[in-house]
PDB file of C-alpha atoms in Angstrom:
ATOM      1  CA  GLN A   1     110.148  87.196  74.660  1.00 81.00           C
ATOM      2  CA  VAL A   2     108.603  90.425  75.926  1.00 87.00           C
ATOM      3  CA  GLN A   3     106.241  90.860  78.851  1.00 93.00           C
ATOM      4  CA  LEU A   4     104.167  94.030  79.076  1.00 96.00           C
ATOM      5  CA  VAL A   5     102.545  95.317  82.272  1.00 97.00           C
ATOM      6  CA  GLU A   6     100.272  98.348  82.221  1.00 97.00           C
ATOM      7  CA  SER A   7      99.491 100.582  85.171  1.00 98.00           C
ATOM      8  CA  GLY A   8      97.977 103.965  85.909  1.00 98.00           C
ATOM      9  CA  GLY A   9      94.321 103.357  85.143  1.00 98.00           C
ATOM     10  CA  ASP A  10      91.854 104.982  87.510  1.00 97.00           C
ATOM     11  CA  LEU A  11      88.485 106.644  87.944  1.00 98.00           C
ATOM     12  CA  VAL A  12      88.672 110.314  86.973  1.00 98.00           C
ATOM     13  CA  GLN A  13      86.208 113.107  86.325  1.00 98.00           C
ATOM     14  CA  ALA A  14      85.646 114.481  82.856  1.00 98.00           C
ATOM     15  CA  GLY A  15      88.264 117.073  82.022  1.00 98.00           C
ATOM     16  CA  GLY A  16      90.854 115.355  84.167  1.00 98.00           C
ATOM     17  CA  SER A  17      94.155 113.738  83.283  1.00 98.00           C
ATOM     18  CA  LEU A  18      95.846 110.384  83.696  1.00 98.00           C
ATOM     19  CA  ARG A  19      99.174 108.931  82.685  1.00 98.00           C
ATOM     20  CA  LEU A  20      99.328 105.273  81.780  1.00 98.00           C
ATOM     21  CA  SER A  21     102.571 103.333  81.881  1.00 98.00           C
ATOM     22  CA  CYS A  22     103.568 100.078  80.239  1.00 98.00           C
ATOM     23  CA  ALA A  23     106.661  98.409  81.637  1.00 97.00           C
ATOM     24  CA  ALA A  24     108.371  96.015  79.272  1.00 95.00           C
ATOM     25  CA  SER A  25     110.717  93.181  80.117  1.00 92.00           C
ATOM     26  CA  GLY A  26     113.432  92.011  77.774  1.00 80.00           C
ATOM     27  CA  SER A  27     116.249  93.746  75.964  1.00 82.00           C
ATOM     28  CA  ILE A  28     114.541  94.464  72.667  1.00 86.00           C
ATOM     29  CA  PHE A  29     112.091  97.142  73.784  1.00 89.00           C
ATOM     30  CA  SER A  30     114.085  99.938  72.192  1.00 86.00           C
ATOM     31  CA  ILE A  31     113.772  98.467  68.707  1.00 87.00           C
ATOM     32  CA  LEU A  32     110.059  97.727  68.906  1.00 91.00           C
ATOM     33  CA  ALA A  33     107.331  99.927  67.558  1.00 96.00           C
ATOM     34  CA  MET A  34     104.684 100.176  70.258  1.00 97.00           C
ATOM     35  CA  ALA A  35     101.027 101.085  70.483  1.00 98.00           C
ATOM     36  CA  TRP A  36      98.188 101.760  72.862  1.00 98.00           C
ATOM     37  CA  TYR A  37      94.794 100.251  72.164  1.00 98.00           C
ATOM     38  CA  ARG A  38      91.549 100.498  74.071  1.00 98.00           C
ATOM     39  CA  GLN A  39      88.373  98.487  74.317  1.00 98.00           C
ATOM     40  CA  ALA A  40      85.129  99.822  75.674  1.00 97.00           C
ATOM     41  CA  PRO A  41      82.327  97.498  76.829  1.00 92.00           C
ATOM     42  CA  GLY A  42      80.509  96.015  73.866  1.00 95.00           C
ATOM     43  CA  LYS A  43      82.902  97.532  71.354  1.00 96.00           C
ATOM     44  CA  GLN A  44      85.838  96.307  69.328  1.00 97.00           C
ATOM     45  CA  ARG A  45      89.378  97.037  70.394  1.00 97.00           C
ATOM     46  CA  GLU A  46      90.578 100.226  68.711  1.00 98.00           C
ATOM     47  CA  LEU A  47      93.983 101.699  68.042  1.00 98.00           C
ATOM     48  CA  VAL A  48      94.644 104.840  70.074  1.00 98.00           C
ATOM     49  CA  ALA A  49      98.245 105.795  69.335  1.00 98.00           C
ATOM     50  CA  THR A  50     101.475 104.409  67.935  1.00 98.00           C
ATOM     51  CA  ILE A  51     105.139 105.215  68.349  1.00 98.00           C
ATOM     52  CA  THR A  52     108.080 103.936  66.340  1.00 96.00           C
ATOM     53  CA  SER A  53     111.487 102.982  67.699  1.00 93.00           C
ATOM     54  CA  ARG A  54     112.592 106.486  66.708  1.00 94.00           C
ATOM     55  CA  SER A  55     109.609 108.051  68.529  1.00 95.00           C
ATOM     56  CA  SER A  56     107.555 109.059  65.517  1.00 97.00           C
ATOM     57  CA  THR A  57     103.945 109.128  66.626  1.00 98.00           C
ATOM     58  CA  ASN A  58     100.446 108.804  65.239  1.00 98.00           C
ATOM     59  CA  TYR A  59      97.044 109.177  66.885  1.00 98.00           C
ATOM     60  CA  ALA A  60      93.459 108.251  66.329  1.00 98.00           C
ATOM     61  CA  ASP A  61      91.400 111.287  65.395  1.00 98.00           C
ATOM     62  CA  SER A  62      89.326 110.867  68.551  1.00 97.00           C
ATOM     63  CA  VAL A  63      92.316 111.522  70.822  1.00 98.00           C
ATOM     64  CA  LYS A  64      94.461 113.820  68.703  1.00 98.00           C
ATOM     65  CA  GLY A  65      95.448 116.926  70.639  1.00 98.00           C
ATOM     66  CA  ARG A  66      94.476 115.367  73.981  1.00 98.00           C
ATOM     67  CA  PHE A  67      96.669 112.266  74.306  1.00 98.00           C
ATOM     68  CA  THR A  68     100.436 111.956  73.996  1.00 98.00           C
ATOM     69  CA  ILE A  69     102.309 108.709  73.511  1.00 98.00           C
ATOM     70  CA  SER A  70     105.960 108.571  74.501  1.00 98.00           C
ATOM     71  CA  ARG A  71     108.645 106.115  75.445  1.00 97.00           C
ATOM     72  CA  ASP A  72     111.704 105.940  77.671  1.00 95.00           C
ATOM     73  CA  ASN A  73     113.977 103.277  76.248  1.00 93.00           C
ATOM     74  CA  ALA A  74     116.373 103.538  79.187  1.00 93.00           C
ATOM     75  CA  LYS A  75     113.501 102.499  81.466  1.00 95.00           C
ATOM     76  CA  ASN A  76     111.890 100.079  79.007  1.00 95.00           C
ATOM     77  CA  THR A  77     108.641 101.957  79.505  1.00 96.00           C
ATOM     78  CA  LEU A  78     105.868 103.211  77.250  1.00 97.00           C
ATOM     79  CA  TYR A  79     103.570 106.032  78.344  1.00 98.00           C
ATOM     80  CA  LEU A  80     100.230 107.508  77.414  1.00 98.00           C
ATOM     81  CA  GLN A  81      99.485 110.952  78.803  1.00 98.00           C
ATOM     82  CA  MET A  82      95.747 111.556  78.614  1.00 98.00           C
ATOM     83  CA  ASN A  83      94.392 115.075  79.114  1.00 98.00           C
ATOM     84  CA  SER A  84      90.912 116.570  78.811  1.00 98.00           C
ATOM     85  CA  LEU A  85      89.406 113.153  79.364  1.00 98.00           C
ATOM     86  CA  LYS A  86      85.854 112.501  78.235  1.00 98.00           C
ATOM     87  CA  PRO A  87      83.351 109.836  79.326  1.00 97.00           C
ATOM     88  CA  GLU A  88      83.767 108.232  75.903  1.00 97.00           C
ATOM     89  CA  ASP A  89      87.422 107.560  76.763  1.00 98.00           C
ATOM     90  CA  THR A  90      86.236 104.983  79.299  1.00 98.00           C
ATOM     91  CA  ALA A  91      87.782 101.650  78.338  1.00 98.00           C
ATOM     92  CA  VAL A  92      90.398  99.078  79.181  1.00 98.00           C
ATOM     93  CA  TYR A  93      93.688 100.324  77.762  1.00 98.00           C
ATOM     94  CA  TYR A  94      96.269  97.879  76.441  1.00 98.00           C
ATOM     95  CA  CYS A  95      99.830  98.299  75.309  1.00 97.00           C
ATOM     96  CA  HIS A  96     101.028  96.241  72.383  1.00 97.00           C
ATOM     97  CA  ALA A  97     104.352  95.576  70.720  1.00 94.00           C
ATOM     98  CA  ARG A  98     103.560  96.052  67.058  1.00 93.00           C
ATOM     99  CA  LEU A  99     104.151  93.208  64.608  1.00 87.00           C
ATOM    100  CA  THR A 100     104.266  90.762  67.529  1.00 89.00           C
ATOM    101  CA  ASP A 101     101.793  88.863  69.676  1.00 89.00           C
ATOM    102  CA  TYR A 102     102.842  90.673  72.836  1.00 93.00           C
ATOM    103  CA  TRP A 103     100.034  92.400  74.728  1.00 96.00           C
ATOM    104  CA  GLY A 104      99.684  93.653  78.250  1.00 96.00           C
ATOM    105  CA  GLN A 105      96.850  92.609  80.529  1.00 97.00           C
ATOM    106  CA  GLY A 106      95.141  95.993  80.352  1.00 97.00           C
ATOM    107  CA  THR A 107      94.363  98.787  82.774  1.00 98.00           C
ATOM    108  CA  GLN A 108      90.899 100.234  83.373  1.00 98.00           C
ATOM    109  CA  VAL A 109      90.243 103.903  82.739  1.00 98.00           C
ATOM    110  CA  THR A 110      86.851 105.221  83.801  1.00 98.00           C
ATOM    111  CA  VAL A 111      85.836 108.811  83.141  1.00 98.00           C
ATOM    112  CA  SER A 112      82.773 110.069  84.974  1.00 97.00           C
ATOM    113  CA  SER A 113      80.613 112.889  83.668  1.00 93.00           C
TER     114      SER A 113
END
């Protein structure tokens, strides 16, 4: 079983940066493909970025060039570096272990204009 706990969400001005973290319990983190999702009020949850166990990455077009997903397997931690934030990035951000039912509880990111 894997437990995922996000942190790092905050209120930030447009153009600012944040780094989200997702701490994972369990010994299988290093072999899991991971992802960040987000859900804005009134909208469906959307995929933001993915990273394989070998750290190959993919991004949604809306965040490409601004966000960076990474992982530290020694620390069992997933990251999302978010730069040049826009008001439309406002959402609850969730980490997810792909191909499993493991989700974190979410962390709120609010970007003011």
